[in-house]
mmCIF file of N, CA and C in Angstrom:
data_model
loop_
_atom_site.group_PDB
_atom_site.id
_atom_site.type_symbol
_atom_site.label_atom_id
_atom_site.label_comp_id
_atom_site.label_asym_id
_atom_site.label_seq_id
_atom_site.Cartn_x
_atom_site.Cartn_y
_atom_site.Cartn_z
ATOM 1 N N MET Z 380 0.867 -20.346 -4.978
ATOM 2 C CA MET Z 380 2.300 -19.488 -5.181
ATOM 3 C C MET Z 380 1.685 -17.764 -5.565
ATOM 4 N N ILE Z 381 1.167 -17.896 -6.250
ATOM 5 C CA ILE Z 381 0.819 -16.619 -6.850
ATOM 6 C C ILE Z 381 0.640 -15.260 -5.919
ATOM 7 N N PHE Z 382 -0.131 -16.086 -4.360
ATOM 8 C CA PHE Z 382 -0.027 -15.279 -3.031
ATOM 9 C C PHE Z 382 1.675 -15.426 -2.897
ATOM 10 N N ILE Z 383 2.481 -15.809 -2.820
ATOM 11 C CA ILE Z 383 3.146 -15.893 -1.767
ATOM 12 C C ILE Z 383 4.580 -14.874 -2.497
ATOM 13 N N VAL Z 384 4.210 -15.379 -4.254
ATOM 14 C CA VAL Z 384 4.735 -13.610 -5.017
ATOM 15 C C VAL Z 384 4.202 -12.380 -4.659
ATOM 16 N N LEU Z 385 2.790 -12.298 -4.624
ATOM 17 C CA LEU Z 385 2.092 -10.982 -4.381
ATOM 18 C C LEU Z 385 2.458 -10.571 -3.078
ATOM 19 N N ILE Z 386 2.800 -11.434 -2.612
ATOM 20 C CA ILE Z 386 3.106 -10.727 -0.942
ATOM 21 C C ILE Z 386 4.790 -9.743 -0.493
ATOM 22 N N ILE Z 387 5.220 -11.159 -1.674
ATOM 23 C CA ILE Z 387 6.819 -10.420 -1.665
ATOM 24 C C ILE Z 387 7.189 -8.781 -2.116
ATOM 25 N N PHE Z 388 6.368 -9.350 -4.019
ATOM 26 C CA PHE Z 388 5.903 -7.759 -4.774
ATOM 27 C C PHE Z 388 5.049 -6.289 -3.803
ATOM 28 N N SER Z 389 4.240 -6.710 -3.004
ATOM 29 C CA SER Z 389 4.223 -6.081 -2.339
ATOM 30 C C SER Z 389 4.763 -5.186 -1.111
ATOM 31 N N LEU Z 390 5.408 -6.421 -0.336
ATOM 32 C CA LEU Z 390 6.149 -5.487 0.840
ATOM 33 C C LEU Z 390 7.514 -5.005 -0.031
ATOM 34 N N VAL Z 391 8.425 -5.476 -1.346
ATOM 35 C CA VAL Z 391 9.135 -4.007 -1.987
ATOM 36 C C VAL Z 391 8.429 -3.420 -2.292
ATOM 37 N N PHE Z 392 7.493 -3.055 -2.456
ATOM 38 C CA PHE Z 392 6.743 -1.780 -3.221
ATOM 39 C C PHE Z 392 6.104 -0.899 -1.604
ATOM 40 N N PHE Z 393 6.275 -1.446 -0.723
ATOM 41 C CA PHE Z 393 5.920 -0.538 0.576
ATOM 42 C C PHE Z 393 7.182 0.023 1.131
ATOM 43 N N VAL Z 394 8.401 -0.760 1.532
ATOM 44 C CA VAL Z 394 9.586 -0.128 1.254
ATOM 45 C C VAL Z 394 9.894 0.295 0.539
ATOM 46 N N TYR Z 395 9.734 0.781 -1.123
ATOM 47 C CA TYR Z 395 10.287 1.060 -1.628
ATOM 48 C C TYR Z 395 9.307 2.912 -1.422
ATOM 49 N N TYR Z 396 8.061 2.744 -1.574
ATOM 50 C CA TYR Z 396 7.750 3.672 -1.035
ATOM 51 C C TYR Z 396 7.982 4.452 -0.103
ATOM 52 N N LYS Z 397 8.347 3.760 1.382
ATOM 53 C CA LYS Z 397 8.581 4.740 2.034
ATOM 54 C C LYS Z 397 9.409 5.103 2.290
ATOM 55 N N VAL Z 398 10.530 4.713 1.444
ATOM 56 C CA VAL Z 398 11.870 5.469 1.289
ATOM 57 C C VAL Z 398 11.621 6.587 0.754
ATOM 58 N N GLN Z 399 10.844 6.382 -0.585
ATOM 59 C CA GLN Z 399 11.253 7.589 -1.643
ATOM 60 C C GLN Z 399 10.118 8.898 -0.494
ATOM 61 N N GLN Z 400 9.528 8.523 0.718
ATOM 62 C CA GLN Z 400 8.278 9.503 1.511
ATOM 63 C C GLN Z 400 9.530 9.800 2.086
ATOM 64 N N SER Z 401 10.182 9.408 2.401
ATOM 65 C CA SER Z 401 11.565 9.995 3.386
ATOM 66 C C SER Z 401 12.306 10.562 2.544
ATOM 67 N N ARG Z 402 12.647 10.695 1.266
ATOM 68 C CA ARG Z 402 13.306 11.832 0.162
ATOM 69 C C ARG Z 402 12.485 13.007 0.052
ATOM 70 N N VAL Z 403 11.115 13.159 -0.385
ATOM 71 C CA VAL Z 403 11.453 14.163 -1.222
ATOM 72 C C VAL Z 403 10.531 15.488 -0.283
ATOM 73 N N SER Z 404 10.961 16.222 -0.639
ATOM 74 C CA SER Z 404 10.466 17.819 0.093
ATOM 75 C C SER Z 404 8.943 18.301 0.256
ATOM 76 N N GLY Z 405 8.179 18.353 -0.500
ATOM 77 C CA GLY Z 405 6.947 18.707 -0.511
ATOM 78 C C GLY Z 405 6.273 17.596 0.824
ATOM 79 N N PRO Z 406 5.177 18.265 0.483
ATOM 80 C CA PRO Z 406 4.111 17.672 1.756
ATOM 81 C C PRO Z 406 3.355 17.234 1.315
ATOM 82 N N ALA Z 407 2.903 17.328 -0.421
ATOM 83 C CA ALA Z 407 1.878 16.563 -1.405
ATOM 84 C C ALA Z 407 2.344 15.130 -1.534
ATOM 85 N N GLU Z 408 3.448 15.832 -2.033
ATOM 86 C CA GLU Z 408 4.255 14.511 -2.394
ATOM 87 C C GLU Z 408 4.575 13.277 -1.564
ATOM 88 N N ARG Z 409 4.897 14.298 -0.427
ATOM 89 C CA ARG Z 409 5.074 12.737 0.782
ATOM 90 C C ARG Z 409 3.996 12.278 1.032
ATOM 91 N N ARG Z 410 2.546 13.111 1.420
ATOM 92 C CA ARG Z 410 1.605 11.960 1.177
ATOM 93 C C ARG Z 410 1.174 11.410 0.364
ATOM 94 N N TRP Z 411 1.553 11.727 -0.910
ATOM 95 C CA TRP Z 411 0.969 10.701 -2.179
ATOM 96 C C TRP Z 411 1.933 9.573 -1.827
ATOM 97 N N TYR Z 412 3.365 9.836 -2.101
ATOM 98 C CA TYR Z 412 4.150 8.018 -1.404
ATOM 99 C C TYR Z 412 2.796 7.132 -0.098
ATOM 100 N N SER Z 413 3.015 8.185 0.927
ATOM 101 C CA SER Z 413 2.415 7.425 1.558
ATOM 102 C C SER Z 413 0.952 7.023 1.370
ATOM 103 N N ALA Z 414 0.171 7.511 0.595
ATOM 104 C CA ALA Z 414 -0.892 6.564 0.143
ATOM 105 C C ALA Z 414 -0.231 5.195 -0.744
ATOM 106 N N LYS Z 415 0.538 5.329 -1.897
ATOM 107 C CA LYS Z 415 0.996 4.437 -2.546
ATOM 108 C C LYS Z 415 1.414 2.879 -1.312
ATOM 109 N N GLY Z 416 2.059 3.844 -0.494
ATOM 110 C CA GLY Z 416 2.652 2.284 0.910
ATOM 111 C C GLY Z 416 1.570 1.720 1.651
ATOM 112 N N SER Z 417 0.459 3.003 1.689
ATOM 113 C CA SER Z 417 -0.942 1.913 2.634
ATOM 114 C C SER Z 417 -1.662 1.083 1.017
ATOM 115 N N ILE Z 418 -1.797 1.348 0.610
ATOM 116 C CA ILE Z 418 -2.042 0.523 -1.183
ATOM 117 C C ILE Z 418 -1.412 -0.879 -0.621
ATOM 118 N N ALA Z 419 0.034 -0.939 -1.023
ATOM 119 C CA ALA Z 419 1.256 -1.905 -1.356
ATOM 120 C C ALA Z 419 0.381 -2.361 0.201
ATOM 121 N N ILE Z 420 0.758 -1.839 1.357
ATOM 122 C CA ILE Z 420 0.543 -2.627 2.694
ATOM 123 C C ILE Z 420 -0.588 -3.670 2.894
ATOM 124 N N GLY Z 421 -2.099 -2.732 2.285
ATOM 125 C CA GLY Z 421 -3.457 -3.135 2.152
ATOM 126 C C GLY Z 421 -3.215 -4.516 1.328
ATOM 127 N N ILE Z 422 -2.242 -5.015 -0.331
ATOM 128 C CA ILE Z 422 -2.127 -6.013 -0.674
ATOM 129 C C ILE Z 422 -1.335 -6.864 -0.096
ATOM 130 N N PHE Z 423 -0.628 -6.372 0.615
ATOM 131 C CA PHE Z 423 -0.055 -7.437 1.518
ATOM 132 C C PHE Z 423 -0.770 -8.006 2.798
ATOM 133 N N PHE Z 424 -1.756 -7.158 2.806
ATOM 134 C CA PHE Z 424 -2.601 -8.030 4.424
ATOM 135 C C PHE Z 424 -3.873 -8.582 3.386
ATOM 136 N N ILE Z 425 -3.860 -8.551 2.285
ATOM 137 C CA ILE Z 425 -5.083 -9.702 1.598
ATOM 138 C C ILE Z 425 -4.402 -10.670 1.495
ATOM 139 N N SER Z 426 -3.407 -10.213 0.208
ATOM 140 C CA SER Z 426 -2.322 -11.924 -0.051
ATOM 141 C C SER Z 426 -1.843 -12.874 1.298
ATOM 142 N N PHE Z 427 -1.289 -11.824 2.329
ATOM 143 C CA PHE Z 427 -1.343 -13.464 3.570
ATOM 144 C C PHE Z 427 -2.392 -13.701 3.954
ATOM 145 N N GLY Z 428 -3.173 -13.126 4.178
ATOM 146 C CA GLY Z 428 -4.864 -13.605 4.787
ATOM 147 C C GLY Z 428 -5.150 -14.608 4.114
ATOM 148 N N ILE Z 429 -5.446 -14.654 2.807
ATOM 149 C CA ILE Z 429 -5.856 -15.967 1.813
ATOM 150 C C ILE Z 429 -4.830 -16.461 1.574
ATOM 151 N N ASN Z 430 -3.178 -16.611 1.940
ATOM 152 C CA ASN Z 430 -2.642 -17.154 1.405
ATOM 153 C C ASN Z 430 -2.554 -18.496 3.160
ATOM 154 N N SER Z 431 -2.222 -18.063 4.299
ATOM 155 C CA SER Z 431 -2.535 -18.410 5.528
ATOM 156 C C SER Z 431 -4.003 -19.575 5.222
ATOM 157 N N TYR Z 432 -5.029 -18.881 4.550
ATOM 158 C CA TYR Z 432 -6.082 -19.946 4.985
ATOM 159 C C TYR Z 432 -5.699 -20.968 3.934
ATOM 160 N N LEU Z 433 -5.553 -21.189 2.504
ATOM 161 C CA LEU Z 433 -4.937 -21.722 1.411
ATOM 162 C C LEU Z 433 -4.273 -23.008 2.281
ATOM 163 N N SER Z 434 -3.182 -22.184 3.264
ATOM 164 C CA SER Z 434 -2.307 -23.504 3.246
ATOM 165 C C SER Z 434 -2.612 -23.928 4.713
ATOM 166 N N LEU Z 435 -3.225 -23.484 5.197
ATOM 167 C CA LEU Z 435 -3.633 -24.236 6.875
ATOM 168 C C LEU Z 435 -5.053 -24.616 6.887
ATOM 169 N N GLY Z 436 -5.814 -24.162 6.316
ATOM 170 C CA GLY Z 436 -7.618 -24.923 6.139
ATOM 171 C C GLY Z 436 -8.181 -24.608 7.491
ATOM 172 N N THR Z 437 -7.224 -24.073 8.451
ATOM 173 C CA THR Z 437 -8.459 -24.405 9.945
ATOM 174 C C THR Z 437 -9.400 -22.948 10.244
ATOM 175 N N GLN Z 438 -10.088 -23.346 11.252
ATOM 176 C CA GLN Z 438 -11.148 -22.649 11.677
ATOM 177 C C GLN Z 438 -9.962 -21.262 12.246
ATOM 178 N N VAL Z 439 -9.501 -21.347 13.125
ATOM 179 C CA VAL Z 439 -9.124 -20.648 13.182
ATOM 180 C C VAL Z 439 -7.869 -19.559 12.274
ATOM 181 N N SER Z 440 -7.692 -20.305 11.226
ATOM 182 C CA SER Z 440 -6.906 -19.141 10.148
ATOM 183 C C SER Z 440 -7.916 -18.767 9.605
ATOM 184 N N ALA Z 441 -8.988 -18.909 9.210
ATOM 185 C CA ALA Z 441 -10.327 -18.504 8.733
ATOM 186 C C ALA Z 441 -10.459 -17.362 9.663
ATOM 187 N N TYR Z 442 -10.605 -17.252 10.632
ATOM 188 C CA TYR Z 442 -10.691 -16.039 10.979
ATOM 189 C C TYR Z 442 -9.610 -15.325 11.343
ATOM 190 N N VAL Z 443 -8.796 -15.604 11.402
ATOM 191 C CA VAL Z 443 -7.316 -14.555 11.123
ATOM 192 C C VAL Z 443 -7.525 -14.070 9.650
ATOM 193 N N THR Z 444 -7.670 -14.830 8.480
ATOM 194 C CA THR Z 444 -8.094 -14.374 7.363
ATOM 195 C C THR Z 444 -9.112 -13.064 6.971
ATOM 196 N N VAL Z 445 -10.304 -13.322 7.618
ATOM 197 C CA VAL Z 445 -10.831 -11.941 7.636
ATOM 198 C C VAL Z 445 -10.549 -11.086 7.981
ATOM 199 N N LEU Z 446 -10.120 -11.431 9.268
ATOM 200 C CA LEU Z 446 -9.488 -10.119 9.869
ATOM 201 C C LEU Z 446 -8.580 -9.487 8.745
ATOM 202 N N PHE Z 447 -7.590 -9.890 8.369
ATOM 203 C CA PHE Z 447 -6.488 -9.509 7.266
ATOM 204 C C PHE Z 447 -7.015 -8.842 5.855
ATOM 205 N N VAL Z 448 -8.459 -9.717 5.921
ATOM 206 C CA VAL Z 448 -8.562 -9.270 4.330
ATOM 207 C C VAL Z 448 -9.139 -8.438 4.525
ATOM 208 N N GLY Z 449 -10.036 -7.705 6.211
ATOM 209 C CA GLY Z 449 -10.860 -6.507 6.353
ATOM 210 C C GLY Z 449 -10.110 -5.499 7.010
ATOM 211 N N PHE Z 450 -8.500 -5.817 7.110
ATOM 212 C CA PHE Z 450 -7.834 -4.425 7.516
ATOM 213 C C PHE Z 450 -6.950 -4.088 6.393
ATOM 214 N N GLY Z 451 -7.044 -5.573 5.385
ATOM 215 C CA GLY Z 451 -6.050 -4.854 3.989
ATOM 216 C C GLY Z 451 -6.870 -4.277 2.983
ATOM 217 N N LEU Z 452 -8.053 -4.446 3.124
ATOM 218 C CA LEU Z 452 -9.065 -3.920 2.220
ATOM 219 C C LEU Z 452 -9.214 -2.103 2.563
ATOM 220 N N VAL Z 453 -9.241 -2.064 3.853
ATOM 221 C CA VAL Z 453 -9.619 -0.568 4.869
ATOM 222 C C VAL Z 453 -8.292 0.223 4.214
ATOM 223 N N ASN Z 454 -6.910 -0.432 4.433
ATOM 224 C CA ASN Z 454 -5.867 0.353 3.409
ATOM 225 C C ASN Z 454 -5.562 0.443 2.203
ATOM 226 N N VAL Z 455 -6.433 -0.310 1.743
ATOM 227 C CA VAL Z 455 -6.221 -0.535 -0.106
ATOM 228 C C VAL Z 455 -7.704 0.785 -0.209
ATOM 229 N N ILE Z 456 -8.375 0.734 0.178
ATOM 230 C CA ILE Z 456 -9.540 1.788 -0.104
ATOM 231 C C ILE Z 456 -9.476 3.155 0.961
ATOM 232 N N PHE Z 457 -8.631 3.520 1.347
ATOM 233 C CA PHE Z 457 -7.837 4.567 2.260
ATOM 234 C C PHE Z 457 -6.970 5.415 1.243
ATOM 235 N N GLY Z 458 -5.980 4.125 1.148
ATOM 236 C CA GLY Z 458 -5.088 4.585 0.407
ATOM 237 C C GLY Z 458 -5.428 5.087 -1.477
ATOM 238 N N ALA Z 459 -6.114 4.562 -1.933
ATOM 239 C CA ALA Z 459 -6.774 5.074 -2.959
ATOM 240 C C ALA Z 459 -7.748 6.228 -3.020
ATOM 241 N N LYS Z 460 -7.917 6.431 -1.949
ATOM 242 C CA LYS Z 460 -8.494 7.962 -1.785
ATOM 243 C C LYS Z 460 -7.943 8.547 -1.193
ATOM 244 N N HIS Z 461 -6.513 8.658 -0.448
ATOM 245 C CA HIS Z 461 -5.676 9.399 -0.556
ATOM 246 C C HIS Z 461 -4.837 9.921 -1.742
ATOM 247 N N TYR Z 462 -4.510 8.472 -2.181
ATOM 248 C CA TYR Z 462 -4.145 9.015 -3.982
ATOM 249 C C TYR Z 462 -4.526 9.757 -4.588
ATOM 250 N N LYS Z 463 -6.242 9.443 -4.525
ATOM 251 C CA LYS Z 463 -6.579 10.584 -5.381
ATOM 252 C C LYS Z 463 -6.417 11.887 -5.785
ATOM 253 N N THR Z 464 -6.687 12.391 -4.109
ATOM 254 C CA THR Z 464 -6.971 13.452 -3.373
ATOM 255 C C THR Z 464 -5.259 14.413 -3.646
ATOM 256 N N PHE Z 465 -4.281 13.669 -3.443
ATOM 257 C CA PHE Z 465 -3.011 13.829 -3.608
ATOM 258 C C PHE Z 465 -2.265 14.627 -4.517
ATOM 259 N N LEU Z 466 -2.706 13.335 -5.609
ATOM 260 C CA LEU Z 466 -1.741 13.261 -7.108
ATOM 261 C C LEU Z 466 -1.747 14.393 -7.567
ATOM 262 N N PRO Z 467 -3.305 15.217 -7.764
ATOM 263 C CA PRO Z 467 -3.348 16.979 -8.425
ATOM 264 C C PRO Z 467 -2.003 17.660 -7.698
ATOM 265 N N LEU Z 468 -1.987 17.913 -6.698
ATOM 266 C CA LEU Z 468 -1.716 18.124 -5.912
ATOM 267 C C LEU Z 468 0.332 18.516 -5.580
ATOM 268 N N ALA Z 469 0.412 16.825 -5.752
ATOM 269 C CA ALA Z 469 2.300 16.496 -6.198
ATOM 270 C C ALA Z 469 2.369 17.032 -7.230
ATOM 271 N N ARG Z 470 1.709 16.968 -7.878
ATOM 272 C CA ARG Z 470 1.816 17.544 -9.702
ATOM 273 C C ARG Z 470 2.322 18.792 -9.758
ATOM 274 N N LYS Z 471 1.532 19.318 -9.213
ATOM 275 C CA LYS Z 471 2.183 21.151 -9.056
ATOM 276 C C LYS Z 471 3.307 20.835 -7.774
ATOM 277 N N GLU Z 472 3.441 20.423 -6.826
ATOM 278 C CA GLU Z 472 4.517 20.441 -6.722
ATOM 279 C C GLU Z 472 5.589 20.507 -7.485
ATOM 280 N N ILE Z 473 5.630 19.134 -8.116
ATOM 281 C CA ILE Z 473 6.544 18.582 -8.326
ATOM 282 C C ILE Z 473 6.899 19.975 -9.785
ATOM 283 N N GLU Z 474 6.098 20.649 -10.410
ATOM 284 C CA GLU Z 474 5.776 21.087 -11.651
ATOM 285 C C GLU Z 474 7.081 22.839 -11.015
ATOM 286 N N GLN Z 475 6.382 22.927 -9.928
ATOM 287 C CA GLN Z 475 6.907 24.207 -9.289
ATOM 288 C C GLN Z 475 8.604 23.927 -8.884
ATOM 289 N N ARG Z 476 8.691 23.161 -8.750
ATOM 290 C CA ARG Z 476 10.321 22.506 -8.268
ATOM 291 C C ARG Z 476 10.907 22.917 -9.630
ATOM 292 N N GLN Z 477 10.596 22.000 -10.590
ATOM 293 C CA GLN Z 477 10.440 21.997 -11.860
ATOM 294 C C GLN Z 477 11.543 23.162 -12.760
ATOM 295 N N SER Z 478 10.214 24.670 -12.374
ATOM 296 C CA SER Z 478 10.314 25.452 -13.426
ATOM 297 C C SER Z 478 11.115 26.762 -12.534
#
């Protein structure tokens, strides 16, 4: 049950961040929202993979779980790196726009 809720929330956040990414004007702020979306889709892949293994429990679902968890971890790790990189730049863009 927890993985189904996590799947739904991560998809909602992914769509939200992608919409926000298209609305902002600054390039660093756009990349910042893209990094957040990457983290959200990574959490989706991890949750979906684990949920598929727990519900099916077959050898094929174990392979699918390994693929999805691996791909999800790559998205989360690189998304977090990009988030840390673009957060200060996005803050500068927001401050410049407000002043």
